[in-house]
Coordinates of N, CA and C in Angstrom, one line a residue:
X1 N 1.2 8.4 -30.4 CA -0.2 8.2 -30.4 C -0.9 9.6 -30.5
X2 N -1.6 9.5 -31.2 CA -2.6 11.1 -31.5 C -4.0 11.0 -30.7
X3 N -4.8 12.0 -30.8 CA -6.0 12.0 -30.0 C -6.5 11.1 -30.6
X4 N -6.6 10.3 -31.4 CA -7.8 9.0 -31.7 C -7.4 7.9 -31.6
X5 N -5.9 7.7 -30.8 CA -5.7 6.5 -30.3 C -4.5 5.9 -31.4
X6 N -3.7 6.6 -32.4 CA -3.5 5.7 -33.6 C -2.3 5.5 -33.3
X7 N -1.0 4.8 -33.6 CA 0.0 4.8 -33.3 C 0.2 4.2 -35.1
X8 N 1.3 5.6 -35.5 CA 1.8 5.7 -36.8 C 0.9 4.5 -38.1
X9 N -0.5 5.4 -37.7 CA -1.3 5.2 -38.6 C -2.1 3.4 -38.5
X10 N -1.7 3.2 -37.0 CA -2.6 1.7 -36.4 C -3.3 2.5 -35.5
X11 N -4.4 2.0 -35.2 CA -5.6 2.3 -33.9 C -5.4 1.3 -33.1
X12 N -4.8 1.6 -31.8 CA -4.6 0.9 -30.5 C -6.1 0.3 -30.3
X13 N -6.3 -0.8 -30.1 CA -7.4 -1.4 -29.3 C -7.8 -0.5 -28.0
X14 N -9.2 -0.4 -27.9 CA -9.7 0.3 -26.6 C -9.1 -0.5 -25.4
X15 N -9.4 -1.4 -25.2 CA -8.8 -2.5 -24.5 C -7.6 -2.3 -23.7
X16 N -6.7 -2.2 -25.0 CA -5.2 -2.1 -24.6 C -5.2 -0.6 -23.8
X17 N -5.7 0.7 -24.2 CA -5.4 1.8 -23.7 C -6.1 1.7 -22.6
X18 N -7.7 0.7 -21.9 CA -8.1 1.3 -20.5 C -6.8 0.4 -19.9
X19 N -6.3 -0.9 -20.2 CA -5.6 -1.8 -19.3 C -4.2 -1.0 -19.0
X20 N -3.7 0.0 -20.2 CA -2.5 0.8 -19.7 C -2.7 1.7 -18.5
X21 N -4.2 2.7 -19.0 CA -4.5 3.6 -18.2 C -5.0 3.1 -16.6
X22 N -6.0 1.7 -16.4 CA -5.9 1.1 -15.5 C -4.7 0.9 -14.1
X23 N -4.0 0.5 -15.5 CA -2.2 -0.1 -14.3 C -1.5 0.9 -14.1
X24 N -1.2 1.9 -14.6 CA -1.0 3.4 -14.6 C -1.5 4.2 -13.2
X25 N -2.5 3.9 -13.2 CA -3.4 4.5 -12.0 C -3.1 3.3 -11.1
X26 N -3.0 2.2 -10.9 CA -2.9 1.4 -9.8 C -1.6 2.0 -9.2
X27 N -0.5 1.9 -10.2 CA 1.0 2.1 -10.0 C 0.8 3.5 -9.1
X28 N 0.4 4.8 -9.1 CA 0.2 6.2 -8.9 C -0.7 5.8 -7.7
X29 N -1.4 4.7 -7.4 CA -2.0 4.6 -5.9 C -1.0 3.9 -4.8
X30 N -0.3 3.1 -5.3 CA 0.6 2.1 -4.7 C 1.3 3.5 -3.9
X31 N 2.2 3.5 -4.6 CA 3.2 5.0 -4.6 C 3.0 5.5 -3.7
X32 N 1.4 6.6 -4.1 CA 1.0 7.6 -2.9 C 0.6 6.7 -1.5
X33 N -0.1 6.1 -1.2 CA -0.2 4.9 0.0 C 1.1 4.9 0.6
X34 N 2.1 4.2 -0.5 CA 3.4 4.0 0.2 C 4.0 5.2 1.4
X35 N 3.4 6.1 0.4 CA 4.1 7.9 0.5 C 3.7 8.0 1.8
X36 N 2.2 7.8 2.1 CA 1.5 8.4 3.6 C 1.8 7.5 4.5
X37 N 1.8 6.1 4.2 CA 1.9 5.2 5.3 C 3.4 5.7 6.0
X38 N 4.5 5.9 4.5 CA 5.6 6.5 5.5 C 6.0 7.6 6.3
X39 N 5.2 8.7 6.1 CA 4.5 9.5 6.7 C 4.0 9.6 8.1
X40 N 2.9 8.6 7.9 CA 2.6 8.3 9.3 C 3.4 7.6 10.3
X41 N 4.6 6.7 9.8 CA 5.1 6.0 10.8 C 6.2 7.6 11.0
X42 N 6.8 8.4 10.2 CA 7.3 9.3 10.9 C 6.8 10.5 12.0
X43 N 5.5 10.6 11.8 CA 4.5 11.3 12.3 C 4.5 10.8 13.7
X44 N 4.2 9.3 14.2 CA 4.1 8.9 15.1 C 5.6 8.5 15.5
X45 N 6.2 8.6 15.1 CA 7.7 8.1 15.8 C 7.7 9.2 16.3
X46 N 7.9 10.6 15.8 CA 7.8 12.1 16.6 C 6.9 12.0 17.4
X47 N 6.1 11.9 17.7 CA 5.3 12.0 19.2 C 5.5 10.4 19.9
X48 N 6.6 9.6 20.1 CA 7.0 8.6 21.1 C 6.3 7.1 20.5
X49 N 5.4 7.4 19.6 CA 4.4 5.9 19.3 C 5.4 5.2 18.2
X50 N 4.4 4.3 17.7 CA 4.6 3.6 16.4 C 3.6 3.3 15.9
X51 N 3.5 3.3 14.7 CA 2.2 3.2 13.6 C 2.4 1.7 13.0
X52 N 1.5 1.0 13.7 CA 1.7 -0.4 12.6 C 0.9 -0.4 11.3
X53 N 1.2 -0.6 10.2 CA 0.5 -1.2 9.0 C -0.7 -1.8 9.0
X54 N -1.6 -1.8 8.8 CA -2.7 -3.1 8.9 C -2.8 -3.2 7.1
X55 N -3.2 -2.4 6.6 CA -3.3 -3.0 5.1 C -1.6 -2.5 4.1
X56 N -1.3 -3.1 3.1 CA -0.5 -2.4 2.5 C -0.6 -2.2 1.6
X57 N 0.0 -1.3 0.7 CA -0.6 -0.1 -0.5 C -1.7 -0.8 -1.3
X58 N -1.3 -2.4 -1.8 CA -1.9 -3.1 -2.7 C -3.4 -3.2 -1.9
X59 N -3.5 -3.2 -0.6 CA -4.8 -3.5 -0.2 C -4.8 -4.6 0.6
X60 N -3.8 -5.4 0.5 CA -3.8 -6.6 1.0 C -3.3 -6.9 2.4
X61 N -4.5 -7.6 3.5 CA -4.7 -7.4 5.0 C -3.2 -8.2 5.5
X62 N -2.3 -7.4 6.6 CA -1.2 -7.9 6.6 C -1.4 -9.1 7.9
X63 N -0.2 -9.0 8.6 CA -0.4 -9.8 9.8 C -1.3 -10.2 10.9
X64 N -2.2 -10.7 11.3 CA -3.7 -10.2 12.5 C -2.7 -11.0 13.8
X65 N -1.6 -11.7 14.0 CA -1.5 -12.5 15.1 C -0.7 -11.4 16.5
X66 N -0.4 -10.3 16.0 CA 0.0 -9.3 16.6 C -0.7 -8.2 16.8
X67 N -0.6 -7.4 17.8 CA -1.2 -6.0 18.2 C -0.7 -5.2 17.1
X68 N -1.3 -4.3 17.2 CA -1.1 -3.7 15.8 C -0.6 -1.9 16.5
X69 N -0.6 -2.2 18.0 CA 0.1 -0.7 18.3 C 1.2 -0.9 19.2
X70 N 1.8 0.3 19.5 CA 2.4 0.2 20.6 C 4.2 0.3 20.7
X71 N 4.5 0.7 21.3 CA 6.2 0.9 21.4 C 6.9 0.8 22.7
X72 N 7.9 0.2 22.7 CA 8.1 -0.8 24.4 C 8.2 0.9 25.0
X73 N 7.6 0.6 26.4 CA 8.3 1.4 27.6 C 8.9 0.4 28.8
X74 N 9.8 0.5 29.4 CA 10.7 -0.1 30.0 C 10.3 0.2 31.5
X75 N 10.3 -0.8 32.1 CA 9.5 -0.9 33.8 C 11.1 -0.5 34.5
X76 N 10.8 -0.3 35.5 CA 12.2 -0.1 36.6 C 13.1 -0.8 37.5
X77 N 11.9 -2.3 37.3 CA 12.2 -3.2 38.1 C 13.0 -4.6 37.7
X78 N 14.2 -5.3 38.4 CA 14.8 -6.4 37.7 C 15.3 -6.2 36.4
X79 N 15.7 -7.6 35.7 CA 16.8 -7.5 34.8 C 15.9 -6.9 33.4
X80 N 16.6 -5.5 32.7 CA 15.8 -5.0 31.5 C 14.3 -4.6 31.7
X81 N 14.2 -4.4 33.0 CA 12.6 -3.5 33.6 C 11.9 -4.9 33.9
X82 N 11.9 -6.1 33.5 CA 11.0 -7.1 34.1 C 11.3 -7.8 35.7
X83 N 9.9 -8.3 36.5 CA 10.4 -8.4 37.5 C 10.7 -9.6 37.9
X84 N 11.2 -10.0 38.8 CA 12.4 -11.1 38.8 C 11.4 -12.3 38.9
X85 N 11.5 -13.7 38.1 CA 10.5 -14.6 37.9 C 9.5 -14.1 37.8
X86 N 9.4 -13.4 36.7 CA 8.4 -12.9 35.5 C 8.7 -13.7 34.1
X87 N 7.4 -14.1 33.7 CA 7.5 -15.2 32.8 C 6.2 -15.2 32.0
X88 N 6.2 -15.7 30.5 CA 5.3 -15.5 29.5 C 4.9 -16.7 29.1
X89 N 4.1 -16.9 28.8 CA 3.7 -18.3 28.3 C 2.9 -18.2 27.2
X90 N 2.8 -18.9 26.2 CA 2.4 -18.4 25.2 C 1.5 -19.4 24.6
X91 N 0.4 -18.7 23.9 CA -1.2 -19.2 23.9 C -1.7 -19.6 22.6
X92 N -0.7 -19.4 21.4 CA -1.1 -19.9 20.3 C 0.1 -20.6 19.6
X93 N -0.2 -21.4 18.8 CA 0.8 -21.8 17.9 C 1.2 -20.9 17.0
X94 N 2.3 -20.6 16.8 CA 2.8 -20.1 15.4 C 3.1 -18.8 16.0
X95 N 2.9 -18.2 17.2 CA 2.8 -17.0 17.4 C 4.4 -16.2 17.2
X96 N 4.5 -15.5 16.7 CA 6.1 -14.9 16.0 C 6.5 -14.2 16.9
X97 N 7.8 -14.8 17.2 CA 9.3 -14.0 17.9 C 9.3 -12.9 17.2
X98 N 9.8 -11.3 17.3 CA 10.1 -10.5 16.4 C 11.4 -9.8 16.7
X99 N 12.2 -9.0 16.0 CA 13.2 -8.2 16.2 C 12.9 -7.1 17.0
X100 N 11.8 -6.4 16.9 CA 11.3 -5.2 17.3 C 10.0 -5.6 17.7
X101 N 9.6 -4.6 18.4 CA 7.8 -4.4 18.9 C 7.1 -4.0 17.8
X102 N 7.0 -4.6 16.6 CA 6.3 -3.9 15.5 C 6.0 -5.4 14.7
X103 N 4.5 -5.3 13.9 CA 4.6 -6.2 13.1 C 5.0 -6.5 11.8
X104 N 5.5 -4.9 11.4 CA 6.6 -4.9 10.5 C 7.8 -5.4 10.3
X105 N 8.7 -5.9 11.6 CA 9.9 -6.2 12.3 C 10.0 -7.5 11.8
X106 N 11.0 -8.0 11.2 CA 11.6 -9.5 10.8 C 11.0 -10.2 12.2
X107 N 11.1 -11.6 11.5 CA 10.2 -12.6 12.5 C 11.8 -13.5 12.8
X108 N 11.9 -13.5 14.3 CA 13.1 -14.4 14.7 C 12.9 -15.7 14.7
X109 N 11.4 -16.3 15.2 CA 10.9 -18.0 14.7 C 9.4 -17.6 15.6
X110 N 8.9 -18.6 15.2 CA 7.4 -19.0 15.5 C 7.9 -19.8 17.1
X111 N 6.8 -19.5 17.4 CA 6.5 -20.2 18.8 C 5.4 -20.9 18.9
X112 N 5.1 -22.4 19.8 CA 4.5 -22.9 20.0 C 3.7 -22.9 22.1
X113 N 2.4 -23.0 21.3 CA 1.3 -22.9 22.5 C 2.6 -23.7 23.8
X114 N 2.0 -23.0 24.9 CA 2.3 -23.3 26.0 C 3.6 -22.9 26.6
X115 N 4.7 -22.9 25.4 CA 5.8 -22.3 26.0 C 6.1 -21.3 26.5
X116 N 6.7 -21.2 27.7 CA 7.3 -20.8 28.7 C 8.5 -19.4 28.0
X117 N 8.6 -18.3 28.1 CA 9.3 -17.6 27.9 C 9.8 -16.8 29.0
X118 N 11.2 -16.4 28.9 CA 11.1 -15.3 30.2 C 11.4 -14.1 29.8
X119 N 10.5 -12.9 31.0 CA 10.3 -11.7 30.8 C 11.6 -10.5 30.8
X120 N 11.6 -10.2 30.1 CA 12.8 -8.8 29.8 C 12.5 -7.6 29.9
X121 N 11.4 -7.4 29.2 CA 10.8 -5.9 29.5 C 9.4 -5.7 29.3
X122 N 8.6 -5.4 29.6 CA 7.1 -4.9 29.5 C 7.0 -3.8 28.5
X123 N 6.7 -3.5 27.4 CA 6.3 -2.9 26.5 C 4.6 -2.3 26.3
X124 N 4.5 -1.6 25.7 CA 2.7 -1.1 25.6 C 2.4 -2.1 24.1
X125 N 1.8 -3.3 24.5 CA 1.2 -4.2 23.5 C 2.3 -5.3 23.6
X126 N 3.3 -5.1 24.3 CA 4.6 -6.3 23.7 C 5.1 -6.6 24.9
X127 N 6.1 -7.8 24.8 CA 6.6 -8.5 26.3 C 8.1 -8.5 24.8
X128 N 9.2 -8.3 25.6 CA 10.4 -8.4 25.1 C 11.0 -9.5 25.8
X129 N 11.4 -10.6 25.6 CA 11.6 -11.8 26.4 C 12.2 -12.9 25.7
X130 N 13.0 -13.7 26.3 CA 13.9 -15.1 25.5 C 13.2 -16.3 26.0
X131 N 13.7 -17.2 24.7 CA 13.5 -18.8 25.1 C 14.2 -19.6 25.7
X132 N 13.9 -20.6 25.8 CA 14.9 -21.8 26.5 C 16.4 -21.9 25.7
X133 N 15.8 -21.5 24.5 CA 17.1 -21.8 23.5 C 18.0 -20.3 23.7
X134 N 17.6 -19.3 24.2 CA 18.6 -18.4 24.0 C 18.0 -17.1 23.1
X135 N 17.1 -17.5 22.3 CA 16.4 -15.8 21.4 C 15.5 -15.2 21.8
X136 N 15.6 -14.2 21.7 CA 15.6 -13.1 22.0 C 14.4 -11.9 21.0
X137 N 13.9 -11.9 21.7 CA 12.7 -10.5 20.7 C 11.6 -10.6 21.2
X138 N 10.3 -9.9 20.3 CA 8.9 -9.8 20.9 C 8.0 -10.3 20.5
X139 N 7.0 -10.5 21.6 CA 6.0 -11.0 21.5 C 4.9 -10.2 21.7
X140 N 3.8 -10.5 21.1 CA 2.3 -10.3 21.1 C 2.1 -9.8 23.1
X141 N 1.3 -8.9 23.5 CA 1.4 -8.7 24.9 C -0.2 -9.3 25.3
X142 N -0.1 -10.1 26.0 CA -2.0 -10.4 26.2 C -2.7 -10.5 25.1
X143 N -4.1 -10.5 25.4 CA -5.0 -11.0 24.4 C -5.2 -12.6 24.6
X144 N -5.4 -13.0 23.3 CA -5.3 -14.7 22.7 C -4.1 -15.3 22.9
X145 N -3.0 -14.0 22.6 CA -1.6 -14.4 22.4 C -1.0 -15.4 23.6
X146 N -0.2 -14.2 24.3 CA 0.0 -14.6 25.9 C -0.4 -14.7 27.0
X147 N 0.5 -15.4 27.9 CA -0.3 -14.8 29.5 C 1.0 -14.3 30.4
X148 N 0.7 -13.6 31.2 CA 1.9 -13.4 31.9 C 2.0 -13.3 33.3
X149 N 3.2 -14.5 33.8 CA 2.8 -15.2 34.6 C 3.9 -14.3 36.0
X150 N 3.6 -13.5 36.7 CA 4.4 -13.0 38.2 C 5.1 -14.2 39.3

């Protein structure tokens, strides 16, 4: 292509060159976003936190059913820092089991309103705690989410 847009003697549609130059530039935002967001979750792992996501490169708003900060600290008391008949009950439908305290963390199953979970560890935003069935991971801490029952 030469400065006037020709390709061996055809003239590219204007069209065609803003929609390359367009997606070109989306691609080069994606990227850099990617670049800082991972950035920041290393930034914050070095000083003890975690950095949740809220938007992702594309723009588009991620999870809202979870806190969006926070990284377990572990209590002293009973089994895994929780204290003994310590129990979570949980306040919305659909609310997601997770692997980790993060809402980037694979989702282990959805939970439904009312149920009864027990407490494993106290976290900053999270309850680490199993079901009747036996699984295992986190939950939303307070809020809308849960409640947590002593």
């Amino acid at each position: 292509m030469d400065e006037f847009g020709r390709i061996e003697g055809r003239e590219v549609p204007r069209a065609v060159r803003v929609i390359a130059a367009v997606g070109a530039l989306v691609v080069v935002l994606w990227v850099v976003a990617a670049a800082f967001a991972s950035y920041q979750d290393a930034v914050s792992r070095s000083r003890g936190g975690s950095r949740e996501a809220t938007q992702t490169p594309s723009g588009a708003a991620t999870e809202t059913s979870e806190p969006s900060t926070g990284s377990p600290t572990q209590q002293t008391e009973g089994e895994g820092g929780a204290a003994a008949g310590s129990g979570v009950v949980v306040l919305v439908d659909g609310l997601k089991l997770r692997e980790r305290p993060s809402t980037a963390a694979a989702v282990v199953k959805r939970l439904k309103a009312g149920q009864r979970l027990l407490l494993l560890e106290e976290g900053t935003g999270w309850y680490h705690v199993r079901d009747m069935d036996g699984s295992e991971g986190w939950v939303a801490a307070g809020g809308s989410y849960t409640r947590l029952e002593k």
